[in-house]
Structures are given as C-alpha cells and as structure tokens.
PDB file of C-alpha atoms in Angstrom:
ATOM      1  CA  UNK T   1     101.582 118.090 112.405  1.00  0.00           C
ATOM      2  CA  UNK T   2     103.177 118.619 109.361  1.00  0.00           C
ATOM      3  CA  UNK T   3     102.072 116.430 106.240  1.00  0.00           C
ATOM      4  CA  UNK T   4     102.417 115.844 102.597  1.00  0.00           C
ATOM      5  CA  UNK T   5      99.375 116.407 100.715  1.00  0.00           C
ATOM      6  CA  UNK T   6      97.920 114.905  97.427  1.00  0.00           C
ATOM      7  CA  UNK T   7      95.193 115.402  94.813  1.00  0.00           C
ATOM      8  CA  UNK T   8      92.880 113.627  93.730  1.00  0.00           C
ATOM      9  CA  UNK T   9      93.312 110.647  96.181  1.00  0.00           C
ATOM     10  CA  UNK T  10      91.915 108.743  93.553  1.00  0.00           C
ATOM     11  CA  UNK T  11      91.261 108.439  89.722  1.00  0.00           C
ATOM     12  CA  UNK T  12      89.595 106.328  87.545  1.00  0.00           C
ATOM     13  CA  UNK T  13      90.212 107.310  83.449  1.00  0.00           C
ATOM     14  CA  UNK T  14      89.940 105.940  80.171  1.00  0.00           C
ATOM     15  CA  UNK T  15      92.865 104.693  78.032  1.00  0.00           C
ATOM     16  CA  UNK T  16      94.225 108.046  76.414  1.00  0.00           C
ATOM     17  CA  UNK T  17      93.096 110.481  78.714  1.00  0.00           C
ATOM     18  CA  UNK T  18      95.197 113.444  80.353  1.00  0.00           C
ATOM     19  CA  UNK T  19      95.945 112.787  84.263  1.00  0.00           C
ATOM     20  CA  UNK T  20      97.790 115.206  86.333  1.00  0.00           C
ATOM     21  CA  UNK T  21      98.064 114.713  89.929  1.00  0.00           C
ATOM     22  CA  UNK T  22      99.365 117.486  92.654  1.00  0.00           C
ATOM     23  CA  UNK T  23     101.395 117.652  95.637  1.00  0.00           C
ATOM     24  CA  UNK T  24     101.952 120.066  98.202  1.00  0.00           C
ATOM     25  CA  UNK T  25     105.546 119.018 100.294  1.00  0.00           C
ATOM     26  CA  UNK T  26     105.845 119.755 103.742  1.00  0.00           C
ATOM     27  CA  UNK T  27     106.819 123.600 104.404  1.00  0.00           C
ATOM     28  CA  UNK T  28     110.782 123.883 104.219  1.00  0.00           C
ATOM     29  CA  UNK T  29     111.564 120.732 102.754  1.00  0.00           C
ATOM     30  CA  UNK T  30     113.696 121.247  99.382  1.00  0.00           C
ATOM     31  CA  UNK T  31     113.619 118.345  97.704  1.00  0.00           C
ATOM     32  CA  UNK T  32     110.735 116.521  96.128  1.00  0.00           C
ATOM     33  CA  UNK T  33     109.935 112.425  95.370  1.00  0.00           C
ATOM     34  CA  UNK T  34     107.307 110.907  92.614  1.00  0.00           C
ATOM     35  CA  UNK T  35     107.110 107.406  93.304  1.00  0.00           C
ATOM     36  CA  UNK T  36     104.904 104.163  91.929  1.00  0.00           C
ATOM     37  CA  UNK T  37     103.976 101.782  93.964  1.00  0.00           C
ATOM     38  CA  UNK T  38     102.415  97.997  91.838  1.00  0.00           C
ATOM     39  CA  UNK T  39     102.258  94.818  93.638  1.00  0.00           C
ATOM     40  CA  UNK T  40     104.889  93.151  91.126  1.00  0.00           C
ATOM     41  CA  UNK T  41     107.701  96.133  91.009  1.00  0.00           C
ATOM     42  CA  UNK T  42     107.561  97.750  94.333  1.00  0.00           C
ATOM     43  CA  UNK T  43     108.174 101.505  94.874  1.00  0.00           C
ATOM     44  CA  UNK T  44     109.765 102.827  91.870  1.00  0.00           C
ATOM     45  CA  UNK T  45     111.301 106.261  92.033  1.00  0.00           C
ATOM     46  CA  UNK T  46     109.778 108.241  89.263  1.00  0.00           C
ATOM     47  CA  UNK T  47     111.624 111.657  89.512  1.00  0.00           C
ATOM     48  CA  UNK T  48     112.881 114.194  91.956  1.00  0.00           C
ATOM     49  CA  UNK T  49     113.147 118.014  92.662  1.00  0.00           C
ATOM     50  CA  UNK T  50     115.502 119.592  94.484  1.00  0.00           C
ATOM     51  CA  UNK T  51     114.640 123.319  94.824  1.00  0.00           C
ATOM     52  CA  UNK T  52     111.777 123.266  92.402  1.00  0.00           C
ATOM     53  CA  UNK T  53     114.968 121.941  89.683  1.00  0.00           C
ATOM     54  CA  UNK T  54     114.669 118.459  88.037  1.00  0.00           C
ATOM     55  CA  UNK T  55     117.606 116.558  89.341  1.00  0.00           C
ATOM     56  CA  UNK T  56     116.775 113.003  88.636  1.00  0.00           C
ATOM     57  CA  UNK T  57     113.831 111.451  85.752  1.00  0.00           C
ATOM     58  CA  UNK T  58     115.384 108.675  84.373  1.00  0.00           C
ATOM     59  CA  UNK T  59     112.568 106.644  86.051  1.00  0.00           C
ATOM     60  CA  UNK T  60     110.086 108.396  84.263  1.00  0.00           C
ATOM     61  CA  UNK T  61     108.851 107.048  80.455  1.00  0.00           C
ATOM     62  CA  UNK T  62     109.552 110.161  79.181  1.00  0.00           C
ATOM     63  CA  UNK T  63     107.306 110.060  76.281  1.00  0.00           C
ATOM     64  CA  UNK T  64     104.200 110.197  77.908  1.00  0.00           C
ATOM     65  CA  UNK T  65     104.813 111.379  81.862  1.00  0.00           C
ATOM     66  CA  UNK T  66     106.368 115.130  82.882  1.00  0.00           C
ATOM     67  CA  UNK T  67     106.903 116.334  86.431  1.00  0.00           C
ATOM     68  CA  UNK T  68     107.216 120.240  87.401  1.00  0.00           C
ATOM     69  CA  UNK T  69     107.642 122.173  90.370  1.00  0.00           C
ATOM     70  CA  UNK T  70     106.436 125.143  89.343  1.00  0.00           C
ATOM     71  CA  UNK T  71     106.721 126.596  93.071  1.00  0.00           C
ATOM     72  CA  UNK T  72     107.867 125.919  96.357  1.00  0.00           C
ATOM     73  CA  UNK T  73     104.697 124.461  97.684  1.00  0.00           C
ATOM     74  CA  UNK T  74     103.668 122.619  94.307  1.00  0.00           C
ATOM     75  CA  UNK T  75     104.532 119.715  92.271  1.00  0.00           C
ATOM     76  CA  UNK T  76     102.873 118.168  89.798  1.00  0.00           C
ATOM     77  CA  UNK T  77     102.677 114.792  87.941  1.00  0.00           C
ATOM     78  CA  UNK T  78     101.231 114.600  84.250  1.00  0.00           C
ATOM     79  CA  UNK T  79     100.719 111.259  82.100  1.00  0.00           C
ATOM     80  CA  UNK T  80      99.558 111.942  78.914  1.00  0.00           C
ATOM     81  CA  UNK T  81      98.323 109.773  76.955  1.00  0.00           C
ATOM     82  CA  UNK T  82      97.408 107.198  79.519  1.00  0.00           C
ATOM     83  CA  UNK T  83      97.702 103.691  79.304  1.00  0.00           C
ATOM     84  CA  UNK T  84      96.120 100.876  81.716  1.00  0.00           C
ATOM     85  CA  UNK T  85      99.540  99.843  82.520  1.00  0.00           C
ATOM     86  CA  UNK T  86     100.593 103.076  84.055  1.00  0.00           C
ATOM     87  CA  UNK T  87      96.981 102.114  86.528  1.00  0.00           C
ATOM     88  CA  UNK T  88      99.279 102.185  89.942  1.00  0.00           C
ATOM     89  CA  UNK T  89      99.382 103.945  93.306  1.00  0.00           C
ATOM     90  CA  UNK T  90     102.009 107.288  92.829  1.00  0.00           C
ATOM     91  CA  UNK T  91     103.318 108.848  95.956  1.00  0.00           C
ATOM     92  CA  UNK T  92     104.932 111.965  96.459  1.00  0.00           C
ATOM     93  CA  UNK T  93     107.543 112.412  99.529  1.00  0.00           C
ATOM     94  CA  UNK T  94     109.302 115.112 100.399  1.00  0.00           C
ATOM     95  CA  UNK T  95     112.565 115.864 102.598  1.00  0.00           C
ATOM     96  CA  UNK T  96     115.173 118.270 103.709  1.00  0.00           C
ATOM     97  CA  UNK T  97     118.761 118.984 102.913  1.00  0.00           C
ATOM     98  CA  UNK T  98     120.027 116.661 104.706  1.00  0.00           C
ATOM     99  CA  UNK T  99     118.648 113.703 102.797  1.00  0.00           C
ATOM    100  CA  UNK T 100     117.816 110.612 104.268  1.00  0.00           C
ATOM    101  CA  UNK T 101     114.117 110.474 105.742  1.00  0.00           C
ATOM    102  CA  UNK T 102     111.723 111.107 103.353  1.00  0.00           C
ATOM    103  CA  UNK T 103     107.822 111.610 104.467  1.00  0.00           C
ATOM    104  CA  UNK T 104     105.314 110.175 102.226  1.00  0.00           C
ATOM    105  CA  UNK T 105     101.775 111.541 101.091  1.00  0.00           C
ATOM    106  CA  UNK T 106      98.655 109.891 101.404  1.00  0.00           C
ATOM    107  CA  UNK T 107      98.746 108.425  97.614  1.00  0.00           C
ATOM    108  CA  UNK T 108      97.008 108.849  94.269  1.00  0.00           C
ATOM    109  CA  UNK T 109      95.484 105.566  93.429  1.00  0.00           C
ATOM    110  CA  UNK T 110      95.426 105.998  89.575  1.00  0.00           C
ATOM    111  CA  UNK T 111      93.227 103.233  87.248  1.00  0.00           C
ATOM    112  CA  UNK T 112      93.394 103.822  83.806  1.00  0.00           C
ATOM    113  CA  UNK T 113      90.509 101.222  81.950  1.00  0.00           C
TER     114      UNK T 113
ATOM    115  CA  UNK K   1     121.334  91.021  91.690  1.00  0.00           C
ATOM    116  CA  UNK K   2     118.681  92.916  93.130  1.00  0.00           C
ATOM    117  CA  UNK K   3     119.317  96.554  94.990  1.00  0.00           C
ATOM    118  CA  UNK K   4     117.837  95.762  97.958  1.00  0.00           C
ATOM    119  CA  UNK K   5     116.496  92.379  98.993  1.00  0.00           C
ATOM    120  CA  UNK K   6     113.803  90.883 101.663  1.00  0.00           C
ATOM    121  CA  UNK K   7     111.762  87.993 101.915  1.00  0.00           C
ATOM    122  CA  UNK K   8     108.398  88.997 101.403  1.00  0.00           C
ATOM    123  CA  UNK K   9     106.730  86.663 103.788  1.00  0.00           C
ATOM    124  CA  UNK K  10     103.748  86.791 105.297  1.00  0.00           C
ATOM    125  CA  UNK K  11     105.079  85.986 108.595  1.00  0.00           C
ATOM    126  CA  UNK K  12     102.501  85.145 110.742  1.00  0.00           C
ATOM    127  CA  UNK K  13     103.194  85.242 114.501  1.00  0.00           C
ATOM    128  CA  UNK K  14     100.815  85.217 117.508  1.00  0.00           C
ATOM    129  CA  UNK K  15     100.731  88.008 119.623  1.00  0.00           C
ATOM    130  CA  UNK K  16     103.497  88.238 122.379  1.00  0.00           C
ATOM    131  CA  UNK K  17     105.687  86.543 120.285  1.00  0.00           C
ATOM    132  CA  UNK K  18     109.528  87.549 118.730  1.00  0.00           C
ATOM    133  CA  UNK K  19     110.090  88.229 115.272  1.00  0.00           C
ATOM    134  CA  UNK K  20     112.714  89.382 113.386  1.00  0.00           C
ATOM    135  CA  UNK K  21     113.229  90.511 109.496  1.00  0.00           C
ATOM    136  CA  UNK K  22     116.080  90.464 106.836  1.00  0.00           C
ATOM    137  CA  UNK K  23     117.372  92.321 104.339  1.00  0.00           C
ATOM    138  CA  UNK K  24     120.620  92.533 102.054  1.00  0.00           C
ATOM    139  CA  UNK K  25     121.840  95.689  99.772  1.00  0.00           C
ATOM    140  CA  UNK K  26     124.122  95.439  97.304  1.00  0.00           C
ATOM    141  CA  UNK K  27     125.474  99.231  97.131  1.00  0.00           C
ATOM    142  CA  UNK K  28     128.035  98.604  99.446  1.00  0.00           C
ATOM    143  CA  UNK K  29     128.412 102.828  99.440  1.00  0.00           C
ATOM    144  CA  UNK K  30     125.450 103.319 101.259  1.00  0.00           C
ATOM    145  CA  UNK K  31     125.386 105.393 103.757  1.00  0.00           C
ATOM    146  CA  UNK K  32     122.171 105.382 105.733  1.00  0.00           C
ATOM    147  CA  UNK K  33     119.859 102.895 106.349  1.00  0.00           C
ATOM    148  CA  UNK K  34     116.140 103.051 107.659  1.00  0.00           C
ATOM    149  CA  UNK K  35     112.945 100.553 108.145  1.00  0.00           C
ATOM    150  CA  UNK K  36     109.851 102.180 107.067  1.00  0.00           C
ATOM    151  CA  UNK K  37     106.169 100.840 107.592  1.00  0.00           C
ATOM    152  CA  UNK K  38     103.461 100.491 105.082  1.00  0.00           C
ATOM    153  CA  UNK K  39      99.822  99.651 105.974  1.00  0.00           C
ATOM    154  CA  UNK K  40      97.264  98.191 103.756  1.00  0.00           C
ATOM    155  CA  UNK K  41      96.423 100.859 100.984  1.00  0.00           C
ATOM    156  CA  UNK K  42      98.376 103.443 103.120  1.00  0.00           C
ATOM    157  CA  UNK K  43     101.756 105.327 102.604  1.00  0.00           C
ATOM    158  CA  UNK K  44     104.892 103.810 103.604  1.00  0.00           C
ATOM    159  CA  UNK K  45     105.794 105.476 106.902  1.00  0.00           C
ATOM    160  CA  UNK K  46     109.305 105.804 108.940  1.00  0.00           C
ATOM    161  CA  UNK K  47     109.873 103.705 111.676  1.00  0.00           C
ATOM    162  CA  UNK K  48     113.272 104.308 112.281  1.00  0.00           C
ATOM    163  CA  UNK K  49     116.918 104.651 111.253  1.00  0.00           C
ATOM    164  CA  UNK K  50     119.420 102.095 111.364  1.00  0.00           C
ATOM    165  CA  UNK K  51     122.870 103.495 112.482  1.00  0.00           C
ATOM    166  CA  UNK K  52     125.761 101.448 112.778  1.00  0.00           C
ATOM    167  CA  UNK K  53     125.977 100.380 116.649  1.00  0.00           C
ATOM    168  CA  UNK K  54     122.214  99.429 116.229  1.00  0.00           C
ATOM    169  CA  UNK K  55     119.736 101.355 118.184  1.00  0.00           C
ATOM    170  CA  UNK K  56     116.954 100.346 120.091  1.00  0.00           C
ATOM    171  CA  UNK K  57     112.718 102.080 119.618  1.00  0.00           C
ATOM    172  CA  UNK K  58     110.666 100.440 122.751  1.00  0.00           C
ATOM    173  CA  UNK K  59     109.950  97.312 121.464  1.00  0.00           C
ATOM    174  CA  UNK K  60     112.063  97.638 118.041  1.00  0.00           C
ATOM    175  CA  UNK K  61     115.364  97.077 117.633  1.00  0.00           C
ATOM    176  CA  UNK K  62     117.127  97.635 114.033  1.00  0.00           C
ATOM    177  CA  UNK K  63     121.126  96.088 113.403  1.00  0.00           C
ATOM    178  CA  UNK K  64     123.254  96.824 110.531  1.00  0.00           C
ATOM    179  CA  UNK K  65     126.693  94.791 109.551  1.00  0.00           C
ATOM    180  CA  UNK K  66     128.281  96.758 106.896  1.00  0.00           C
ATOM    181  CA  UNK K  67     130.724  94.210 105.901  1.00  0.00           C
ATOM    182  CA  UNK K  68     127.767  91.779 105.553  1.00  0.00           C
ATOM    183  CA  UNK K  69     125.716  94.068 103.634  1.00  0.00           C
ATOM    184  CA  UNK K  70     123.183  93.122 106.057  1.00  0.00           C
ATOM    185  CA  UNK K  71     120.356  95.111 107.761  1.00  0.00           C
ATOM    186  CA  UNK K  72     117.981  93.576 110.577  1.00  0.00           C
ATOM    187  CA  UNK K  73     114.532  94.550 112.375  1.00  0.00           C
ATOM    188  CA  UNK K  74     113.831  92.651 115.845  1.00  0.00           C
ATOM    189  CA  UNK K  75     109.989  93.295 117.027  1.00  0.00           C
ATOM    190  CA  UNK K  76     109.409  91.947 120.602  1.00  0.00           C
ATOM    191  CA  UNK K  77     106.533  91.445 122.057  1.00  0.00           C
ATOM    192  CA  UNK K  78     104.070  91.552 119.298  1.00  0.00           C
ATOM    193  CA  UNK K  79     101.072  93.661 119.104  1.00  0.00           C
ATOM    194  CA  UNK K  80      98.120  93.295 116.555  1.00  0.00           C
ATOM    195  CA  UNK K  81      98.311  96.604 115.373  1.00  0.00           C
ATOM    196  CA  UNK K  82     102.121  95.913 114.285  1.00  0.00           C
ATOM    197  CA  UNK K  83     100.526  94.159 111.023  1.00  0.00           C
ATOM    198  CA  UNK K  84     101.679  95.525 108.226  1.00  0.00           C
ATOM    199  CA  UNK K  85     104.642  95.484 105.083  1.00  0.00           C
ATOM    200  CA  UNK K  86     108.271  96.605 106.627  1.00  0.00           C
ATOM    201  CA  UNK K  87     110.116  98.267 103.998  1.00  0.00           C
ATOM    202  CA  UNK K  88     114.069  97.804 104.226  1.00  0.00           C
ATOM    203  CA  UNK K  89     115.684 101.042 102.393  1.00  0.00           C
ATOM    204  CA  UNK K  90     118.751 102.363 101.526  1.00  0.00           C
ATOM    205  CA  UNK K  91     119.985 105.527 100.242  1.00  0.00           C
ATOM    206  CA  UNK K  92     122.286 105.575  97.294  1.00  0.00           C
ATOM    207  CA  UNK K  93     125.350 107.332  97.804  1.00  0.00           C
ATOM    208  CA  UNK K  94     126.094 110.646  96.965  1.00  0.00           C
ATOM    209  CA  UNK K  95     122.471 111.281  96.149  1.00  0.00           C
ATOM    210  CA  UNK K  96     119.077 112.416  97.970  1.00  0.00           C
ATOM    211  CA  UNK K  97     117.484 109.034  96.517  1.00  0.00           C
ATOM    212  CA  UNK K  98     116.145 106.349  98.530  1.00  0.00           C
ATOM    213  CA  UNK K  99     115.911 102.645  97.078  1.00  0.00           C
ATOM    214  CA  UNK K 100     113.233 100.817  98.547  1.00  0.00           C
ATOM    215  CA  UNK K 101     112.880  96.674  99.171  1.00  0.00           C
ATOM    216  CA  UNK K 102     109.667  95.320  97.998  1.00  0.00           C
ATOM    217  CA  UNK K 103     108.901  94.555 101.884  1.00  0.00           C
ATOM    218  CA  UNK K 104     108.140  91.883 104.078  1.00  0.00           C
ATOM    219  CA  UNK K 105     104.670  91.354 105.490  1.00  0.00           C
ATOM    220  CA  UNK K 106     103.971  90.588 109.061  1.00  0.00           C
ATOM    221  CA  UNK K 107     100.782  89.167 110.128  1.00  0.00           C
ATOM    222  CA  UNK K 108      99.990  88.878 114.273  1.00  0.00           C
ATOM    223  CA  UNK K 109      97.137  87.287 115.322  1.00  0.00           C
ATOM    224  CA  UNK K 110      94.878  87.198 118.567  1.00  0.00           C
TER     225      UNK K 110
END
C-alpha cells in the first residue's frame, strides 16, 4: 500500500534553531504539497512541486522557510531561524498529473519553545 | 468572504442516527470537489469525490449544486468509529492546488 512518508514525526526546538523536515511522495506521483495545519488557520498550503520544479510558494514566509525537491523521491522543508509561532503540524501530500486527490503523510508535529 | 466555508460543529449524534454536513465555496471556477477525513492528531484522509449528479459510498452520500455554490455530505446510519473532522475541499481552477475548509467535527456516541 502505497504511502507518503515523513521525518522526524516530531520535533521539539528552541527559538532560532535550524529545522528541516523530509518527505518521500508516493512512487510516480509528480507533484508535491507542504502544508500547515494550527487549530486557528486550518490547512494552509505552504508550497508545491511539480516535477521536482517550484510552481507555487507564495504561502511560504520567504525569509525564513525554503522548500526543495532535490529528487524524485525527496522533498524537503527548512525553517531557519525558527520562531514559536511557526510551532504547527506540516504535512506533505503528494499526487499525480491529473490533479485532484492528493494523499497526505503522517505529519511533522513541529514545537518551537 | 472566506474560500471555503463549514460550520465547525461538534455535532454530536447517537449512533444509528442521520447526519448531514455543509459547506459553501466561493470560486465559482472550481472544478472538482472532494470530502476528506481527519482523525485526532492524524492526516486528513480522502473519503470521496463529489461529482456533479452526486454519488453514493455505502453509507455516504456527497451532493454538489454548482449554481448554489453548495457542497453536501449525508452519513446514515452512524457508526462510532465515523468520529472525526470532515474536511470540505475544493480545487482552484486551472491549478494542481487544493483549498481546504477548516472542517466540521462529528462526534457519535454509544
């Protein structure tokens, strides 16, 4: 059965430290979600990949998070410096061509003290 | 005016019973339409499209009126294991991107 994956399932930093967090999509699927998740704004889409290129990171506060795909089967999410406020759950999804359905990983539940 | 709108509840039904869920969008170029699930401290999961004659899952049924903006989940027959947030979501046109309601939580008890 086919999944999302994503590392570390959880973090707990201090206030100015580096955090990346990883992704592995499901096999075949070309395009690639971030996503935060807080009780007061809902899921927020973060940035997207479509065949390891940035389409979409308006989402993102540029000055302190980056996204890459640097292959096929990896994407990565870095906040640096971090900030309590960015403490949040951040999924990554992935789907096909076709758009539409997106499948959901397991979660990085990020606190930042 | 908000994307994508639902009452966020809790709706708390006993189990057996009917209940059914809301949800507005304001993109009125949307094409596709879907209910996803989310359990506690889970990921949100897909439960099923929503296409435009309305289409039927067991004991879930999902309608859509375009002209209304309008997008609906009917669960029959509760269970206790349907507890959870039901996530009303719309694509935006011409893109791969999803926009997501804040939910609605359902709550069955015994």
């Amino acid at each position: 059965d086919a999944r999302v994956t994503q590392t570390p399932r959880h973090k707990v930093t201090e206030m100015g430290q580096e955090v990346t967090m990883r992704c592995q999509p499901i096999l075949g699927h070309n395009t690639v979600f971030w996503y935060r998740q807080t009780m007061m704004q809902g899921l927020e889409l973060l940035a997207y990949f479509r065949n390891r290129a940035p389409l979409d990171d308006s989402g993102m506060p540029k000055d302190r998070f980056s996204a890459e795909m640097p292959d096929a089967t990896l994407a990565t999410l870095k906040i640096q410096p971090s900030e309590p406020r960015d403490s949040a759950v951040y999924f990554c999804a992935s789907g096909d061509y076709r758009g539409g359905k997106q499948f959901f990983g397991p979660g990085t539940r990020l606190t930042v003290l | 005016r908000k994307e994508v709108e639902q009452d966020p509840g809790p709706f708390n039904v006993p189990e057996g019973a009917t209940v059914a869920f809301n949800c507005t969008y304001s993109n009125s170029a949307s094409q596709s339409f879907f209910w996803y699930r989310q359990d506690c401290r889970k990921e949100p999961k897909l439960l099923m499209s929503v296409y435009s004659s309305g289409n039927e899952d067991g004991r879930f049924t999902a309608q859509l009126n375009r002209a209304s903006q309008y997008i609906s989940l009917l669960i029959r027959d509760s269970k206790l294991s349907d507890s959870a947030t039901y996530l009303c979501v719309v694509n935006n046109a011409g893109y791969s991107t999803l926009t997501f309601g804040k939910g609605t939580m359902l709550l069955v008890s015994p």
